[in-house]
mmCIF file of C-alpha atoms in Angstrom:
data_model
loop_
_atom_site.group_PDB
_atom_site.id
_atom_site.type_symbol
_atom_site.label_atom_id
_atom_site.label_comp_id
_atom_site.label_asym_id
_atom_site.label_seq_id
_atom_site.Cartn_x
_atom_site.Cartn_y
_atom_site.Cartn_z
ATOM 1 C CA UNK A 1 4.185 15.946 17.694
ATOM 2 C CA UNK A 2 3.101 16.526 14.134
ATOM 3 C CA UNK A 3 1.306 13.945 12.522
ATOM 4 C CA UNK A 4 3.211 12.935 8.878
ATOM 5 C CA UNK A 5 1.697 9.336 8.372
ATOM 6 C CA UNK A 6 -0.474 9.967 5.340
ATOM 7 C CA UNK A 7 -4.753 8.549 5.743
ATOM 8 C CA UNK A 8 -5.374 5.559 4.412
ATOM 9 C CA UNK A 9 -8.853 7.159 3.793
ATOM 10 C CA UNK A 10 -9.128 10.648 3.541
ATOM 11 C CA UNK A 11 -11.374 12.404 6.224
ATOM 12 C CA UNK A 12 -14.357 13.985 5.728
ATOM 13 C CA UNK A 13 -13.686 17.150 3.772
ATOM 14 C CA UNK A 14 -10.162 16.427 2.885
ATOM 15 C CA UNK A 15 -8.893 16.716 -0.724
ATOM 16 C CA UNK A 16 -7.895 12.843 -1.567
ATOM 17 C CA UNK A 17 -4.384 12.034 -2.957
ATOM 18 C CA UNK A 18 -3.027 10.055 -5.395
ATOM 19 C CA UNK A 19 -2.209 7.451 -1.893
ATOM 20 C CA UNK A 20 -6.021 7.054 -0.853
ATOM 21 C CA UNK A 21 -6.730 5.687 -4.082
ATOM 22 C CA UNK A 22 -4.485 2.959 -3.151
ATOM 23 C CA UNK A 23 -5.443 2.433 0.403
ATOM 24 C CA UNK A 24 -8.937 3.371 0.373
ATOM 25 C CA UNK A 25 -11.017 0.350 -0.379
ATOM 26 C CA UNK A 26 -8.911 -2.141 1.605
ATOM 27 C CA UNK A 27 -8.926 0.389 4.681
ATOM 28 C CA UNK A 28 -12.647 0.842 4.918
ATOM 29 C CA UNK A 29 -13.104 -3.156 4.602
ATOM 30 C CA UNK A 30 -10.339 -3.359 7.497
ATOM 31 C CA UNK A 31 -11.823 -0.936 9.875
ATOM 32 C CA UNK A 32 -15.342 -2.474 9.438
ATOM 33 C CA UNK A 33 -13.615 -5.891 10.471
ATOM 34 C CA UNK A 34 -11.602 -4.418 13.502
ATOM 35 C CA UNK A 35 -14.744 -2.523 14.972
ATOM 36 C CA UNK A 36 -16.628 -5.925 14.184
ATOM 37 C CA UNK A 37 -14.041 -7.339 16.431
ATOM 38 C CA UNK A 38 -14.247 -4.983 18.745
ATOM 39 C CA UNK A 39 -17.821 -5.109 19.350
ATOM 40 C CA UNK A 40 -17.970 -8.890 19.336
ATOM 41 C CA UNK A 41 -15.119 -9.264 22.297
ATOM 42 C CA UNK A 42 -16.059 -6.321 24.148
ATOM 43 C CA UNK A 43 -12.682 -4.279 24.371
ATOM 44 C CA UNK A 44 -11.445 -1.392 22.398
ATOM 45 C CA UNK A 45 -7.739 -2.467 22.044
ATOM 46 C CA UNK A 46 -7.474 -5.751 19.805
ATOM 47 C CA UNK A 47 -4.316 -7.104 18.982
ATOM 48 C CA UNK A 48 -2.917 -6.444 15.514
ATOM 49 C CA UNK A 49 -0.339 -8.640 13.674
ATOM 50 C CA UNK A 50 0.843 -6.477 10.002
ATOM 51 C CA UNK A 51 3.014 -9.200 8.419
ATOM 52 C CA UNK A 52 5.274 -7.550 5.862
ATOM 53 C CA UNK A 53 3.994 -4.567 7.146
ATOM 54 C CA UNK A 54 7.030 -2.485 6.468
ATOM 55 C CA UNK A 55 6.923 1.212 7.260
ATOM 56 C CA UNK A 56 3.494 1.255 8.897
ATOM 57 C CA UNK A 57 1.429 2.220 5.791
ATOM 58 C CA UNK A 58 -1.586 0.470 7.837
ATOM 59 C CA UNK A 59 -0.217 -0.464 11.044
ATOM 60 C CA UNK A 60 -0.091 2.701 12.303
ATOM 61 C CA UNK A 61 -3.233 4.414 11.577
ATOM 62 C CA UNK A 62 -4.924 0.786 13.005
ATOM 63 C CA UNK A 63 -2.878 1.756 16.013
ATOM 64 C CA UNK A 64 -4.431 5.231 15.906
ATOM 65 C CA UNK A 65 -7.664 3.611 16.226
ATOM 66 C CA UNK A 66 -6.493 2.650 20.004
ATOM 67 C CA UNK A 67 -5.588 -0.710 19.000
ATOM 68 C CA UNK A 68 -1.730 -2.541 19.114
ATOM 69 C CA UNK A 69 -0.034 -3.615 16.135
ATOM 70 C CA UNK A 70 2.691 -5.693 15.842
ATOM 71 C CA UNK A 71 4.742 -5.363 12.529
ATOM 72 C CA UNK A 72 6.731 -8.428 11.183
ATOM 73 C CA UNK A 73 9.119 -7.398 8.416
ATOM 74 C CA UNK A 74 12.726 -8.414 7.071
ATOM 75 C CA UNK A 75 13.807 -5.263 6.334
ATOM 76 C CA UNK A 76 15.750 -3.561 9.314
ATOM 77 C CA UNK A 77 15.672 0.026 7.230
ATOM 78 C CA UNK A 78 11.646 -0.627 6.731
ATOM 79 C CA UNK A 79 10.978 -1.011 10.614
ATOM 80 C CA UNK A 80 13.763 2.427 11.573
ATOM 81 C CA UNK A 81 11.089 3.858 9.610
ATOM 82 C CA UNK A 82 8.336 2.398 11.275
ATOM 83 C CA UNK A 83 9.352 3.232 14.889
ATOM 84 C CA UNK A 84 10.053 6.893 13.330
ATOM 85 C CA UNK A 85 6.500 7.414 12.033
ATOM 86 C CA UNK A 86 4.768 5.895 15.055
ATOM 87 C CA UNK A 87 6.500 8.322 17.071
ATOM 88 C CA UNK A 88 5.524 11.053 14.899
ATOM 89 C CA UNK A 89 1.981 9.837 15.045
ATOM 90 C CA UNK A 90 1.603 9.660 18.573
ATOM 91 C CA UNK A 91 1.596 5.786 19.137
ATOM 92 C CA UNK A 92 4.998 4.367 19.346
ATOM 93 C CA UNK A 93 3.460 2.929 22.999
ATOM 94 C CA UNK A 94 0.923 0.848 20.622
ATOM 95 C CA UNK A 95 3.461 -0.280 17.744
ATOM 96 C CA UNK A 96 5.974 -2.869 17.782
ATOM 97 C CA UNK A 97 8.412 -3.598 15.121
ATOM 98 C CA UNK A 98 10.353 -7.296 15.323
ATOM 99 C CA UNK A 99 12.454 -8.420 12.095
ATOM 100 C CA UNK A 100 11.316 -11.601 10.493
ATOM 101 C CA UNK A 101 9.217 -12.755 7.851
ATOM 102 C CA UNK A 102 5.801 -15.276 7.199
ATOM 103 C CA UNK A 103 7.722 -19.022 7.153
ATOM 104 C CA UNK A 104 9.633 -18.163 10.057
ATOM 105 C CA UNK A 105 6.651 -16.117 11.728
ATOM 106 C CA UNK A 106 6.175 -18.198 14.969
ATOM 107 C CA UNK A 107 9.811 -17.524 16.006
ATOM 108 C CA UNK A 108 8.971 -14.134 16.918
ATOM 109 C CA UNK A 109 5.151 -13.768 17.524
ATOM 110 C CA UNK A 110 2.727 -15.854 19.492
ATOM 111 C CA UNK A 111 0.427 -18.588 17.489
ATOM 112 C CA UNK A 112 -2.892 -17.883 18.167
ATOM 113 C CA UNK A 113 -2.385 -14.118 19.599
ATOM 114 C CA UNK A 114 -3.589 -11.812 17.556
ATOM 115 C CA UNK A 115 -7.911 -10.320 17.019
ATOM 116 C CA UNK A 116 -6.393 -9.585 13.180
ATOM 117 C CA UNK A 117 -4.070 -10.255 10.379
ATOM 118 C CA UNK A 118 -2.883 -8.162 8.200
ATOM 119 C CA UNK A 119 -1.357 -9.643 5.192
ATOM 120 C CA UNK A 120 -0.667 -7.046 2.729
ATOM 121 C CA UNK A 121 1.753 -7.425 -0.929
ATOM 122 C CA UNK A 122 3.834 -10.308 0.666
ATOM 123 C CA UNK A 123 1.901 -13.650 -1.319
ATOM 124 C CA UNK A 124 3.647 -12.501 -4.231
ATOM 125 C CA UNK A 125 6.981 -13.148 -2.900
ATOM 126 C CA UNK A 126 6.455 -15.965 -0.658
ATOM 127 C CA UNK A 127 7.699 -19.504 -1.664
ATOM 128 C CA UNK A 128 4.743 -21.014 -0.951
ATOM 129 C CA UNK A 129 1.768 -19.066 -1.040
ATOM 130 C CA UNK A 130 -0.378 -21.832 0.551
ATOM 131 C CA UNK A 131 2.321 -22.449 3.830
ATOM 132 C CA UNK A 132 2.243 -18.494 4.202
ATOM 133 C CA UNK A 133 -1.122 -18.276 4.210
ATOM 134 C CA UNK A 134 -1.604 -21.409 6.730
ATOM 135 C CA UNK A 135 0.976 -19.521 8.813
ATOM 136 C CA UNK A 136 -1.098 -16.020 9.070
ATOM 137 C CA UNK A 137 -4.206 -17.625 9.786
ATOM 138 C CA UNK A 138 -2.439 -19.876 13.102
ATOM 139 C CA UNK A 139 -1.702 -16.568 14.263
ATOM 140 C CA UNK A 140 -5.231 -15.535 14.358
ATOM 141 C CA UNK A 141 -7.247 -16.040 17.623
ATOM 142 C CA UNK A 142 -10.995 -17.930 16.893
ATOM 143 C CA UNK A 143 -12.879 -15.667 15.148
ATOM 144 C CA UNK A 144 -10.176 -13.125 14.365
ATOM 145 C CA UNK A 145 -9.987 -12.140 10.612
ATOM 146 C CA UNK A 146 -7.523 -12.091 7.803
ATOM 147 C CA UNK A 147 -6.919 -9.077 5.418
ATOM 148 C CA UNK A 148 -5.211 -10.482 2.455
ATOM 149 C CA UNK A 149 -4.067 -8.062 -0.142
ATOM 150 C CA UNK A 150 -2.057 -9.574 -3.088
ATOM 151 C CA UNK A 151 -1.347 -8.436 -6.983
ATOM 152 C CA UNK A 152 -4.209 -9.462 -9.749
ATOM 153 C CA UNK A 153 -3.354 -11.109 -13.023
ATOM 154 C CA UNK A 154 -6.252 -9.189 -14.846
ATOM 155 C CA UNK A 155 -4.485 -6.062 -14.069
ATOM 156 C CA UNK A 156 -0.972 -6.629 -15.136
ATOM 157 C CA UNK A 157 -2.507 -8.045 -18.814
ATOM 158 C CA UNK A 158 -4.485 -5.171 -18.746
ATOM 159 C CA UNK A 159 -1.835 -2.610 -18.486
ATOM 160 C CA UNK A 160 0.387 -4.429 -20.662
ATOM 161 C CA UNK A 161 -1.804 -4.624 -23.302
ATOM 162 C CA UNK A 162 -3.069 -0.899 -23.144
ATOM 163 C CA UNK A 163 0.493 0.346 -23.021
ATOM 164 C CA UNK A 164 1.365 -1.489 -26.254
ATOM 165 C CA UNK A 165 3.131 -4.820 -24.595
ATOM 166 C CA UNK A 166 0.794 -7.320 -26.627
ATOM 167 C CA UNK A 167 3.067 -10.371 -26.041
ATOM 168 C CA UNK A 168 3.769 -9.517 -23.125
ATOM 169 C CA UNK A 169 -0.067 -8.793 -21.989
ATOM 170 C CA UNK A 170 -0.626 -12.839 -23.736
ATOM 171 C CA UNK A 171 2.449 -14.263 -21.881
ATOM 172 C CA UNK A 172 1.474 -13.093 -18.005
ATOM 173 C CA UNK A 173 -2.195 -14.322 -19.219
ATOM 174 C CA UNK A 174 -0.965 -17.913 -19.836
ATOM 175 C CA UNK A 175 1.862 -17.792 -17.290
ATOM 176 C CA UNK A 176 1.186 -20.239 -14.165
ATOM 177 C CA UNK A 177 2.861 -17.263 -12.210
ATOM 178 C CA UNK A 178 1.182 -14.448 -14.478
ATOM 179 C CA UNK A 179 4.323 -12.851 -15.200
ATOM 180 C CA UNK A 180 4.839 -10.749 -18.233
ATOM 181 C CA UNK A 181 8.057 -11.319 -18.696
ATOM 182 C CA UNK A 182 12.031 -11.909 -17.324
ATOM 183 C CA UNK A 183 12.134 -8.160 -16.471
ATOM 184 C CA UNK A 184 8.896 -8.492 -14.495
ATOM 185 C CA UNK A 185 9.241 -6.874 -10.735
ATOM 186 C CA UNK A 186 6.841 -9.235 -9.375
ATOM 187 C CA UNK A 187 7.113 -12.931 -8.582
ATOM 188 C CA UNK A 188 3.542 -14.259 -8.593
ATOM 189 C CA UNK A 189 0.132 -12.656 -9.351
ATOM 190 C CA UNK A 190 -3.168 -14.609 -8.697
ATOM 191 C CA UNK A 191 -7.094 -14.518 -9.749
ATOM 192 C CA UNK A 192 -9.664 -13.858 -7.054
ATOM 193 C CA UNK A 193 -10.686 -17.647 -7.326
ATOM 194 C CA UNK A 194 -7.057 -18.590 -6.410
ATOM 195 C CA UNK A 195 -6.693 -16.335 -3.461
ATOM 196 C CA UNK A 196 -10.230 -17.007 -1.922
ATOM 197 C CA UNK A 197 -9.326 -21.188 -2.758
ATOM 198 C CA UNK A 198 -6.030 -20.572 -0.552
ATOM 199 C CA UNK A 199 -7.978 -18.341 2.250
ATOM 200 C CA UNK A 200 -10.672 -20.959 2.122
ATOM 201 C CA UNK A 201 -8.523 -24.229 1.858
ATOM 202 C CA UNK A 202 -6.854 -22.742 5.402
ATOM 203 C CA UNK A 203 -10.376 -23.080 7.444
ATOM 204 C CA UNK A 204 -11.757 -19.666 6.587
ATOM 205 C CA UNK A 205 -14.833 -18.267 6.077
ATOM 206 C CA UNK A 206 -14.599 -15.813 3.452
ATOM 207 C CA UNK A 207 -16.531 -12.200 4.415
ATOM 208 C CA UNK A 208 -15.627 -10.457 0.951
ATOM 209 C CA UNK A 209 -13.689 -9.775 -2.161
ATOM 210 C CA UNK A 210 -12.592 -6.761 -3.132
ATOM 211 C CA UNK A 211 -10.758 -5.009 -6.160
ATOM 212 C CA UNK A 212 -8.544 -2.432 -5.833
ATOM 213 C CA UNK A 213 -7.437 -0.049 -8.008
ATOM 214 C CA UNK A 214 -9.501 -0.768 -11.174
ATOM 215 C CA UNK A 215 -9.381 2.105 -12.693
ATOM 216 C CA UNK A 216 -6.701 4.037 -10.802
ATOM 217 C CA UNK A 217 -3.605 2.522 -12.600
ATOM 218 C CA UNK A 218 -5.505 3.378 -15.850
ATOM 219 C CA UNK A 219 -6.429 7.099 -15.910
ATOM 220 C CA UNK A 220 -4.438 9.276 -17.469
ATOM 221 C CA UNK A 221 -2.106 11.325 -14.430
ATOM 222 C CA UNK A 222 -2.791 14.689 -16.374
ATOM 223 C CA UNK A 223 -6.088 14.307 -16.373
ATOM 224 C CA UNK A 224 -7.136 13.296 -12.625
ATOM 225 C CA UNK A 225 -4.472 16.108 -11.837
ATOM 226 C CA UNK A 226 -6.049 18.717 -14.125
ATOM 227 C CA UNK A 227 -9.417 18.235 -14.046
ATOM 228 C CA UNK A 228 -11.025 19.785 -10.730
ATOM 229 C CA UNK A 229 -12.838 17.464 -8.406
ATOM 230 C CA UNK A 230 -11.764 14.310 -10.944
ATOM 231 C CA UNK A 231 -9.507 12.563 -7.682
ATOM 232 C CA UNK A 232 -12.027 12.609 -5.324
ATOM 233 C CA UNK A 233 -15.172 11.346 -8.496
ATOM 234 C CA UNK A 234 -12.396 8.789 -9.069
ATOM 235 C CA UNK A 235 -11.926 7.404 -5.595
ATOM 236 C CA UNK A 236 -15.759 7.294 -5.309
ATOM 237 C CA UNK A 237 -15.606 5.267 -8.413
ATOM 238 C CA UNK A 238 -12.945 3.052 -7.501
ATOM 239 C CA UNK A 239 -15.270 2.367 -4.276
ATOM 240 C CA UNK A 240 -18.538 1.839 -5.968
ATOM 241 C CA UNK A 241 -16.845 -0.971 -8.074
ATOM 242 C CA UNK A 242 -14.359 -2.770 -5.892
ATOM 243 C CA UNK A 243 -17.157 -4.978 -4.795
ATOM 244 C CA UNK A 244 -18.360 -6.056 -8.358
ATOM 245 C CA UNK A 245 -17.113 -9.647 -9.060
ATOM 246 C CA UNK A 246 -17.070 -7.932 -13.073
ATOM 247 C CA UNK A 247 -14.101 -5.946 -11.904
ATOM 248 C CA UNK A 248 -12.427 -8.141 -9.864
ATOM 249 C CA UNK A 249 -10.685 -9.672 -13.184
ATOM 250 C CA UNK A 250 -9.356 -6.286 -14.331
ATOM 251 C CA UNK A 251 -7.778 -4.979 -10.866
ATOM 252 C CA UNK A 252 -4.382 -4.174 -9.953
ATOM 253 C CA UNK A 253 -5.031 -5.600 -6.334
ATOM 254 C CA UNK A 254 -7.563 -8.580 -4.990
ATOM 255 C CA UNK A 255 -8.152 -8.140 -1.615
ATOM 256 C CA UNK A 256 -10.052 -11.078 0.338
ATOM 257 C CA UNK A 257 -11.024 -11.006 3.926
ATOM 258 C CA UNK A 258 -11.552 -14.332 5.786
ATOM 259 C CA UNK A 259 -12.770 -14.417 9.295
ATOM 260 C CA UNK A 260 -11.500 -17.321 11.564
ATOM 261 C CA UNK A 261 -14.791 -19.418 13.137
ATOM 262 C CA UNK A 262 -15.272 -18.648 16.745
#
């Protein structure tokens, strides 16, 4: 079968895209935790719960790493294309796709199951960031981990601001929710200290913070387009300063990871 599910990360010698500069800090944090895992329990396959997870966007190249995801989403269109693009990858025996969402999570998956959590753009919409997050983390097994990957208020003032939206830029900066506006797309945005408060407050240990996509939502298209080699400098870019706590305020994305204690 050919193999149509985008890399998270491109492989050695590959030509990034535009979609690794979204996916590439967050994946190489994940995969570190899930071989981590691995090591520490002594078997290859770990169990995989992608909450939100949608299409597959991680939960099937995980599953490409040998290990089985399970994919909790509301959207019955969002998991027909799931079960399509595992197929097409090669691991529909290692992905399973159930319809429900985060409050209502332990009606369809086990509490306690899973090696690793994967919750990805889904705090934004949640009503109550704190119950969803106390929800993901009962699913985890002792000393499983939690990816958390939610939108940063830095980022959205930043772009506002840049693109001419000055009140709007000072609004989403003194919003509780950090929205710019009525026409605003998303819910809720949050700081790093608020999401590694909630991860912590829900008896985690947190293992790092990460921004993504700094400088990605930034950069002129033409240019990174244009300019020869200027996708793959930015990506390295974008990955030399996703760990700097100076760039966490200015990010698009925050993502924390908090391991469960063992």
């Amino acid at each position: 079968m050919s193999d149509q599910t985008p890399p998270v990360r491109p492989r050695r010698g590959e030509t990034p895209s535009r979609a690794s500069l979204r996916t590439a800090v967050v994946w190489e944090v994940l995969r570190d935790a899930l071989d981590r895992r691995a090591k520490a329990t002594g078997r290859d396959a770990l169990d995989v719960l992608d909450t939100g997870g949608g299409s597959g966007n991680f939960a099937v190249p995980a599953a490409r790493l040998g290990h089985r995801v399970t994919v909790v989403d509301p959207s019955p269109n969002a998991l027909f294309a799931l079960e399509r693009r595992a197929a097409e990858a090669g691991v529909a025996d290692r992905v399973r796709g159930v319809q429900g969402d985060v409050h209502g999570l332990f009606d369809v998956v086990e509490r306690g199951g899973f090696d690793a959590v994967l919750f990805h753009g889904v705090l934004e919409y949640v009503e109550d960031p704190a119950e969803g997050v106390r929800n993901a983390v009962e699913a985890l097994r002792p000393g499983g981990a939690l990816s958390l990957l939610a939108a940063g208020l830095g980022g959205a003032v930043l772009a506002r601001a840049l693109a001419g939206h000055f009140t709007e830029a000072r609004r989403a900066l003194g919003d509780p929710a950090g929205r710019w506006g009525e026409g605003d797309p998303t819910p809720r945005r949050f700081t790093a200290e608020q999401l590694t408060r909630l991860v912590g407050d829900s008896g985690l240990e947190i293992a790092s913070v990460h921004g993504v996509r700094v400088f990605a939502d930034l950069v002129p298209g033409v240019l990174v387009d244009t300019e020869p080699g200027a996708l793959e400098a930015l990506l390295k870019l974008e990955e030399a300063a996703a760990e700097s706590p100076a760039f966490h305020a200015v990010a698009t994305q925050l993502h924390v990871l908090g391991e469960k204690r063992g």
